[in-house]
Amino acid sequence: MADVMAFIIGLWILMYLLDANRGNDLVAFVKNAARWLAGWSYDLFTFDEAWARVVSGYGLAAIVYLFIGHAVAGRIRRP
């Protein structure tokens, strides 16, 4: 599950950096899902460049989800 959440966030970062058409339904869905998943880290950093804010805020959320998700999965697998 953590991998899926990180994938959605990473996909939004990629779409943002590639200047995807925000009027497209898929792009809008990915943006809204990523915004919801990364709500706690969105605008955490205040860089002057918008792309740096997106990469750092959303990227932090993706890394945290991966780290915590894999740590929990590792604990569950070990008796």
mmCIF file of N, CA, C and O in Angstrom:
data_model
loop_
_atom_site.group_PDB
_atom_site.id
_atom_site.type_symbol
_atom_site.label_atom_id
_atom_site.label_comp_id
_atom_site.label_asym_id
_atom_site.label_seq_id
_atom_site.Cartn_x
_atom_site.Cartn_y
_atom_site.Cartn_z
ATOM 1 N N MET A 1 0.820 -1.198 0.000
ATOM 2 C CA MET A 1 0.000 0.000 0.000
ATOM 3 C C MET A 1 0.868 1.267 0.000
ATOM 4 O O MET A 1 0.537 2.225 -0.689
ATOM 5 N N ALA A 2 1.941 1.239 0.800
ATOM 6 C CA ALA A 2 2.830 2.398 0.853
ATOM 7 C C ALA A 2 3.475 2.646 -0.506
ATOM 8 O O ALA A 2 3.675 3.802 -0.901
ATOM 9 N N ASP A 3 3.771 1.567 -1.227
ATOM 10 C CA ASP A 3 4.357 1.712 -2.559
ATOM 11 C C ASP A 3 3.382 2.384 -3.516
ATOM 12 O O ASP A 3 3.783 3.218 -4.329
ATOM 13 N N VAL A 4 2.118 2.056 -3.405
ATOM 14 C CA VAL A 4 1.095 2.660 -4.270
ATOM 15 C C VAL A 4 0.959 4.149 -3.959
ATOM 16 O O VAL A 4 0.885 4.981 -4.874
ATOM 17 N N MET A 5 0.963 4.490 -2.681
ATOM 18 C CA MET A 5 0.851 5.901 -2.298
ATOM 19 C C MET A 5 2.064 6.681 -2.799
ATOM 20 O O MET A 5 1.919 7.785 -3.345
ATOM 21 N N ALA A 6 3.247 6.117 -2.626
ATOM 22 C CA ALA A 6 4.464 6.786 -3.099
ATOM 23 C C ALA A 6 4.460 6.895 -4.621
ATOM 24 O O ALA A 6 4.918 7.908 -5.176
ATOM 25 N N PHE A 7 3.938 5.873 -5.302
ATOM 26 C CA PHE A 7 3.854 5.917 -6.766
ATOM 27 C C PHE A 7 2.953 7.058 -7.228
ATOM 28 O O PHE A 7 3.293 7.789 -8.166
ATOM 29 N N ILE A 8 1.803 7.209 -6.592
ATOM 30 C CA ILE A 8 0.872 8.282 -6.966
ATOM 31 C C ILE A 8 1.527 9.640 -6.763
ATOM 32 O O ILE A 8 1.443 10.531 -7.619
ATOM 33 N N ILE A 9 2.202 9.806 -5.649
ATOM 34 C CA ILE A 9 2.879 11.077 -5.376
ATOM 35 C C ILE A 9 4.000 11.308 -6.384
ATOM 36 O O ILE A 9 4.158 12.405 -6.920
ATOM 37 N N GLY A 10 4.782 10.264 -6.654
ATOM 38 C CA GLY A 10 5.862 10.388 -7.628
ATOM 39 C C GLY A 10 5.338 10.686 -9.025
ATOM 40 O O GLY A 10 5.941 11.457 -9.780
ATOM 41 N N LEU A 11 4.206 10.082 -9.369
ATOM 42 C CA LEU A 11 3.590 10.339 -10.663
ATOM 43 C C LEU A 11 3.170 11.797 -10.772
ATOM 44 O O LEU A 11 3.353 12.429 -11.818
ATOM 45 N N TRP A 12 2.630 12.360 -9.697
ATOM 46 C CA TRP A 12 2.244 13.772 -9.738
ATOM 47 C C TRP A 12 3.472 14.664 -9.883
ATOM 48 O O TRP A 12 3.458 15.631 -10.642
ATOM 49 N N ILE A 13 4.550 14.341 -9.182
ATOM 50 C CA ILE A 13 5.777 15.139 -9.320
ATOM 51 C C ILE A 13 6.233 15.120 -10.777
ATOM 52 O O ILE A 13 6.579 16.156 -11.346
ATOM 53 N N LEU A 14 6.240 13.935 -11.384
ATOM 54 C CA LEU A 14 6.649 13.802 -12.779
ATOM 55 C C LEU A 14 5.725 14.589 -13.701
ATOM 56 O O LEU A 14 6.187 15.315 -14.586
ATOM 57 N N MET A 15 4.415 14.467 -13.485
ATOM 58 C CA MET A 15 3.457 15.210 -14.307
ATOM 59 C C MET A 15 3.652 16.708 -14.154
ATOM 60 O O MET A 15 3.560 17.457 -15.132
ATOM 61 N N TYR A 16 3.919 17.154 -12.941
ATOM 62 C CA TYR A 16 4.134 18.592 -12.701
ATOM 63 C C TYR A 16 5.380 19.067 -13.434
ATOM 64 O O TYR A 16 5.359 20.102 -14.109
ATOM 65 N N LEU A 17 6.478 18.308 -13.291
ATOM 66 C CA LEU A 17 7.730 18.713 -13.918
ATOM 67 C C LEU A 17 7.652 18.693 -15.440
ATOM 68 O O LEU A 17 8.317 19.489 -16.104
ATOM 69 N N LEU A 18 6.842 17.778 -15.987
ATOM 70 C CA LEU A 18 6.679 17.698 -17.438
ATOM 71 C C LEU A 18 5.563 18.608 -17.953
ATOM 72 O O LEU A 18 5.244 18.590 -19.128
ATOM 73 N N ASP A 19 4.974 19.384 -17.054
ATOM 74 C CA ASP A 19 3.921 20.348 -17.395
ATOM 75 C C ASP A 19 2.738 19.671 -18.067
ATOM 76 O O ASP A 19 2.276 20.080 -19.140
ATOM 77 N N ALA A 20 2.220 18.632 -17.406
ATOM 78 C CA ALA A 20 1.069 17.897 -17.936
ATOM 79 C C ALA A 20 -0.160 18.805 -17.974
ATOM 80 O O ALA A 20 -0.282 19.746 -17.186
ATOM 81 N N ASN A 21 -1.064 18.511 -18.876
ATOM 82 C CA ASN A 21 -2.290 19.284 -19.062
ATOM 83 C C ASN A 21 -3.195 19.121 -17.847
ATOM 84 O O ASN A 21 -3.790 18.071 -17.634
ATOM 85 N N ARG A 22 -3.320 20.151 -17.055
ATOM 86 C CA ARG A 22 -4.111 20.080 -15.824
ATOM 87 C C ARG A 22 -5.604 19.972 -16.086
ATOM 88 O O ARG A 22 -6.378 19.664 -15.199
ATOM 89 N N GLY A 23 -6.025 20.210 -17.317
ATOM 90 C CA GLY A 23 -7.425 20.057 -17.681
ATOM 91 C C GLY A 23 -7.804 18.602 -17.948
ATOM 92 O O GLY A 23 -8.980 18.284 -18.032
ATOM 93 N N ASN A 24 -6.811 17.742 -18.091
ATOM 94 C CA ASN A 24 -7.044 16.317 -18.335
ATOM 95 C C ASN A 24 -7.549 15.655 -17.066
ATOM 96 O O ASN A 24 -7.067 15.942 -15.971
ATOM 97 N N ASP A 25 -8.519 14.759 -17.202
ATOM 98 C CA ASP A 25 -9.123 14.109 -16.031
ATOM 99 C C ASP A 25 -8.125 13.253 -15.255
ATOM 100 O O ASP A 25 -8.154 13.240 -14.027
ATOM 101 N N LEU A 26 -7.260 12.521 -15.955
ATOM 102 C CA LEU A 26 -6.267 11.691 -15.269
ATOM 103 C C LEU A 26 -5.289 12.547 -14.481
ATOM 104 O O LEU A 26 -4.978 12.249 -13.327
ATOM 105 N N VAL A 27 -4.828 13.620 -15.083
ATOM 106 C CA VAL A 27 -3.899 14.519 -14.402
ATOM 107 C C VAL A 27 -4.567 15.132 -13.174
ATOM 108 O O VAL A 27 -3.964 15.207 -12.101
ATOM 109 N N ALA A 28 -5.799 15.547 -13.315
ATOM 110 C CA ALA A 28 -6.531 16.134 -12.188
ATOM 111 C C ALA A 28 -6.717 15.110 -11.066
ATOM 112 O O ALA A 28 -6.567 15.446 -9.888
ATOM 113 N N PHE A 29 -7.037 13.860 -11.429
ATOM 114 C CA PHE A 29 -7.201 12.814 -10.430
ATOM 115 C C PHE A 29 -5.897 12.563 -9.673
ATOM 116 O O PHE A 29 -5.884 12.494 -8.438
ATOM 117 N N VAL A 30 -4.806 12.439 -10.412
ATOM 118 C CA VAL A 30 -3.501 12.188 -9.775
ATOM 119 C C VAL A 30 -3.117 13.371 -8.883
ATOM 120 O O VAL A 30 -2.629 13.186 -7.762
ATOM 121 N N LYS A 31 -3.350 14.586 -9.362
ATOM 122 C CA LYS A 31 -3.028 15.777 -8.563
ATOM 123 C C LYS A 31 -3.829 15.796 -7.266
ATOM 124 O O LYS A 31 -3.270 16.032 -6.189
ATOM 125 N N ASN A 32 -5.125 15.534 -7.343
ATOM 126 C CA ASN A 32 -5.971 15.553 -6.145
ATOM 127 C C ASN A 32 -5.599 14.440 -5.173
ATOM 128 O O ASN A 32 -5.571 14.655 -3.952
ATOM 129 N N ALA A 33 -5.304 13.258 -5.697
ATOM 130 C CA ALA A 33 -4.909 12.143 -4.834
ATOM 131 C C ALA A 33 -3.575 12.440 -4.152
ATOM 132 O O ALA A 33 -3.420 12.227 -2.944
ATOM 133 N N ALA A 34 -2.630 12.966 -4.918
ATOM 134 C CA ALA A 34 -1.328 13.297 -4.342
ATOM 135 C C ALA A 34 -1.454 14.418 -3.316
ATOM 136 O O ALA A 34 -0.810 14.386 -2.268
ATOM 137 N N ARG A 35 -2.283 15.380 -3.602
ATOM 138 C CA ARG A 35 -2.484 16.500 -2.666
ATOM 139 C C ARG A 35 -3.078 15.991 -1.348
ATOM 140 O O ARG A 35 -2.689 16.420 -0.274
ATOM 141 N N TRP A 36 -4.019 15.047 -1.443
ATOM 142 C CA TRP A 36 -4.616 14.485 -0.243
ATOM 143 C C TRP A 36 -3.578 13.666 0.539
ATOM 144 O O TRP A 36 -3.491 13.781 1.762
ATOM 145 N N LEU A 37 -2.810 12.850 -0.161
ATOM 146 C CA LEU A 37 -1.804 12.011 0.496
ATOM 147 C C LEU A 37 -0.682 12.838 1.119
ATOM 148 O O LEU A 37 -0.143 12.468 2.160
ATOM 149 N N ALA A 38 -0.329 13.924 0.481
ATOM 150 C CA ALA A 38 0.784 14.740 0.959
ATOM 151 C C ALA A 38 0.309 16.020 1.631
ATOM 152 O O ALA A 38 1.070 16.978 1.747
ATOM 153 N N GLY A 39 -0.916 16.022 2.105
ATOM 154 C CA GLY A 39 -1.469 17.220 2.737
ATOM 155 C C GLY A 39 -0.645 17.722 3.901
ATOM 156 O O GLY A 39 -0.514 18.924 4.114
ATOM 157 N N TRP A 40 -0.062 16.813 4.646
ATOM 158 C CA TRP A 40 0.736 17.195 5.819
ATOM 159 C C TRP A 40 2.092 17.799 5.434
ATOM 160 O O TRP A 40 2.682 18.533 6.225
ATOM 161 N N SER A 41 2.587 17.503 4.230
ATOM 162 C CA SER A 41 3.907 18.015 3.855
ATOM 163 C C SER A 41 3.833 19.050 2.731
ATOM 164 O O SER A 41 4.847 19.626 2.371
ATOM 165 N N TYR A 42 2.629 19.272 2.196
ATOM 166 C CA TYR A 42 2.476 20.250 1.128
ATOM 167 C C TYR A 42 2.776 21.639 1.673
ATOM 168 O O TYR A 42 2.279 22.033 2.732
ATOM 169 N N ASP A 43 3.588 22.399 0.979
ATOM 170 C CA ASP A 43 4.024 23.752 1.381
ATOM 171 C C ASP A 43 4.781 23.763 2.700
ATOM 172 O O ASP A 43 4.800 24.776 3.403
ATOM 173 N N LEU A 44 5.405 22.660 3.051
ATOM 174 C CA LEU A 44 6.234 22.612 4.250
ATOM 175 C C LEU A 44 7.491 23.454 4.047
ATOM 176 O O LEU A 44 7.969 24.106 4.969
ATOM 177 N N PHE A 45 8.001 23.457 2.825
ATOM 178 C CA PHE A 45 9.181 24.247 2.474
ATOM 179 C C PHE A 45 8.756 25.406 1.593
ATOM 180 O O PHE A 45 7.840 25.284 0.792
ATOM 181 N N THR A 46 9.432 26.527 1.744
ATOM 182 C CA THR A 46 9.039 27.730 1.007
ATOM 183 C C THR A 46 10.162 28.195 0.078
ATOM 184 O O THR A 46 10.698 29.284 0.238
ATOM 185 N N PHE A 47 10.502 27.359 -0.882
ATOM 186 C CA PHE A 47 11.480 27.758 -1.889
ATOM 187 C C PHE A 47 10.857 28.781 -2.820
ATOM 188 O O PHE A 47 9.641 28.838 -2.973
ATOM 189 N N ASP A 48 11.693 29.586 -3.456
ATOM 190 C CA ASP A 48 11.185 30.586 -4.396
ATOM 191 C C ASP A 48 10.614 29.947 -5.655
ATOM 192 O O ASP A 48 9.653 30.445 -6.219
ATOM 193 N N GLU A 49 11.227 28.867 -6.090
ATOM 194 C CA GLU A 49 10.784 28.194 -7.308
ATOM 195 C C GLU A 49 9.659 27.216 -6.988
ATOM 196 O O GLU A 49 9.764 26.415 -6.061
ATOM 197 N N ALA A 50 8.601 27.270 -7.775
ATOM 198 C CA ALA A 50 7.445 26.395 -7.542
ATOM 199 C C ALA A 50 7.821 24.922 -7.695
ATOM 200 O O ALA A 50 7.359 24.079 -6.926
ATOM 201 N N TRP A 51 8.663 24.595 -8.679
ATOM 202 C CA TRP A 51 9.028 23.192 -8.889
ATOM 203 C C TRP A 51 9.776 22.644 -7.681
ATOM 204 O O TRP A 51 9.606 21.478 -7.333
ATOM 205 N N ALA A 52 10.579 23.464 -7.019
ATOM 206 C CA ALA A 52 11.328 23.009 -5.835
ATOM 207 C C ALA A 52 10.375 22.737 -4.670
ATOM 208 O O ALA A 52 10.574 21.787 -3.900
ATOM 209 N N ARG A 53 9.323 23.548 -4.540
ATOM 210 C CA ARG A 53 8.324 23.305 -3.495
ATOM 211 C C ARG A 53 7.579 22.002 -3.740
ATOM 212 O O ARG A 53 7.332 21.232 -2.807
ATOM 213 N N VAL A 54 7.210 21.743 -4.999
ATOM 214 C CA VAL A 54 6.494 20.519 -5.340
ATOM 215 C C VAL A 54 7.377 19.301 -5.092
ATOM 216 O O VAL A 54 6.962 18.340 -4.437
ATOM 217 N N VAL A 55 8.598 19.337 -5.585
ATOM 218 C CA VAL A 55 9.504 18.191 -5.430
ATOM 219 C C VAL A 55 9.824 17.939 -3.966
ATOM 220 O O VAL A 55 9.785 16.797 -3.504
ATOM 221 N N SER A 56 10.090 18.978 -3.199
ATOM 222 C CA SER A 56 10.458 18.772 -1.794
ATOM 223 C C SER A 56 9.263 18.377 -0.938
ATOM 224 O O SER A 56 9.346 17.438 -0.142
ATOM 225 N N GLY A 57 8.137 19.046 -1.098
ATOM 226 C CA GLY A 57 6.961 18.748 -0.284
ATOM 227 C C GLY A 57 6.363 17.388 -0.582
ATOM 228 O O GLY A 57 6.145 16.573 0.318
ATOM 229 N N TYR A 58 6.133 17.116 -1.850
ATOM 230 C CA TYR A 58 5.565 15.828 -2.229
ATOM 231 C C TYR A 58 6.598 14.714 -2.119
ATOM 232 O O TYR A 58 6.277 13.594 -1.738
ATOM 233 N N GLY A 59 7.843 15.018 -2.456
ATOM 234 C CA GLY A 59 8.903 14.013 -2.357
ATOM 235 C C GLY A 59 9.111 13.552 -0.931
ATOM 236 O O GLY A 59 9.332 12.359 -0.675
ATOM 237 N N LEU A 60 9.048 14.471 0.014
ATOM 238 C CA LEU A 60 9.178 14.100 1.422
ATOM 239 C C LEU A 60 8.074 13.137 1.832
ATOM 240 O O LEU A 60 8.330 12.130 2.497
ATOM 241 N N ALA A 61 6.863 13.415 1.405
ATOM 242 C CA ALA A 61 5.741 12.526 1.734
ATOM 243 C C ALA A 61 5.963 11.134 1.146
ATOM 244 O O ALA A 61 5.743 10.126 1.818
ATOM 245 N N ALA A 62 6.412 11.067 -0.108
ATOM 246 C CA ALA A 62 6.658 9.768 -0.743
ATOM 247 C C ALA A 62 7.736 8.990 0.000
ATOM 248 O O ALA A 62 7.588 7.790 0.244
ATOM 249 N N ILE A 63 8.795 9.657 0.393
ATOM 250 C CA ILE A 63 9.888 8.987 1.121
ATOM 251 C C ILE A 63 9.410 8.496 2.479
ATOM 252 O O ILE A 63 9.721 7.379 2.895
ATOM 253 N N VAL A 64 8.640 9.306 3.175
ATOM 254 C CA VAL A 64 8.132 8.904 4.490
ATOM 255 C C VAL A 64 7.193 7.710 4.354
ATOM 256 O O VAL A 64 7.278 6.755 5.139
ATOM 257 N N TYR A 65 6.295 7.738 3.364
ATOM 258 C CA TYR A 65 5.399 6.596 3.163
ATOM 259 C C TYR A 65 6.182 5.328 2.859
ATOM 260 O O TYR A 65 5.880 4.264 3.393
ATOM 261 N N LEU A 66 7.197 5.432 2.013
ATOM 262 C CA LEU A 66 8.006 4.253 1.695
ATOM 263 C C LEU A 66 8.749 3.745 2.924
ATOM 264 O O LEU A 66 8.765 2.541 3.203
ATOM 265 N N PHE A 67 9.367 4.642 3.661
ATOM 266 C CA PHE A 67 10.150 4.248 4.831
ATOM 267 C C PHE A 67 9.263 3.596 5.891
ATOM 268 O O PHE A 67 9.540 2.497 6.372
ATOM 269 N N ILE A 68 8.188 4.256 6.253
ATOM 270 C CA ILE A 68 7.297 3.723 7.293
ATOM 271 C C ILE A 68 6.590 2.456 6.806
ATOM 272 O O ILE A 68 6.491 1.477 7.549
ATOM 273 N N GLY A 69 6.134 2.454 5.572
ATOM 274 C CA GLY A 69 5.446 1.287 5.036
ATOM 275 C C GLY A 69 6.331 0.053 5.009
ATOM 276 O O GLY A 69 5.909 -1.034 5.407
ATOM 277 N N HIS A 70 7.564 0.227 4.589
ATOM 278 C CA HIS A 70 8.481 -0.918 4.540
ATOM 279 C C HIS A 70 8.924 -1.332 5.934
ATOM 280 O O HIS A 70 9.146 -2.531 6.186
ATOM 281 N N ALA A 71 9.057 -0.384 6.832
ATOM 282 C CA ALA A 71 9.414 -0.728 8.213
ATOM 283 C C ALA A 71 8.297 -1.537 8.867
ATOM 284 O O ALA A 71 8.560 -2.545 9.544
ATOM 285 N N VAL A 72 7.072 -1.116 8.679
ATOM 286 C CA VAL A 72 5.926 -1.848 9.246
ATOM 287 C C VAL A 72 5.808 -3.221 8.600
ATOM 288 O O VAL A 72 5.590 -4.219 9.297
ATOM 289 N N ALA A 73 5.970 -3.303 7.295
ATOM 290 C CA ALA A 73 5.890 -4.596 6.605
ATOM 291 C C ALA A 73 6.984 -5.538 7.092
ATOM 292 O O ALA A 73 6.754 -6.736 7.273
ATOM 293 N N GLY A 74 8.166 -5.017 7.333
ATOM 294 C CA GLY A 74 9.262 -5.826 7.838
ATOM 295 C C GLY A 74 8.965 -6.349 9.239
ATOM 296 O O GLY A 74 9.292 -7.498 9.576
ATOM 297 N N ARG A 75 8.353 -5.540 10.061
ATOM 298 C CA ARG A 75 7.976 -5.948 11.429
ATOM 299 C C ARG A 75 6.894 -7.012 11.404
ATOM 300 O O ARG A 75 6.906 -7.927 12.221
ATOM 301 N N ILE A 76 5.953 -6.880 10.495
ATOM 302 C CA ILE A 76 4.850 -7.840 10.408
ATOM 303 C C ILE A 76 5.375 -9.212 9.945
ATOM 304 O O ILE A 76 4.938 -10.242 10.438
ATOM 305 N N ARG A 77 6.319 -9.205 9.022
ATOM 306 C CA ARG A 77 6.851 -10.462 8.503
ATOM 307 C C ARG A 77 7.687 -11.213 9.525
ATOM 308 O O ARG A 77 7.783 -12.416 9.474
ATOM 309 N N ARG A 78 8.319 -10.502 10.426
ATOM 310 C CA ARG A 78 9.160 -11.162 11.443
ATOM 311 C C ARG A 78 8.302 -11.537 12.654
ATOM 312 O O ARG A 78 7.564 -10.717 13.171
ATOM 313 N N PRO A 79 8.450 -12.758 13.120
ATOM 314 C CA PRO A 79 7.653 -13.171 14.292
ATOM 315 C C PRO A 79 8.143 -12.550 15.575
ATOM 316 O O PRO A 79 9.172 -12.125 15.794
#
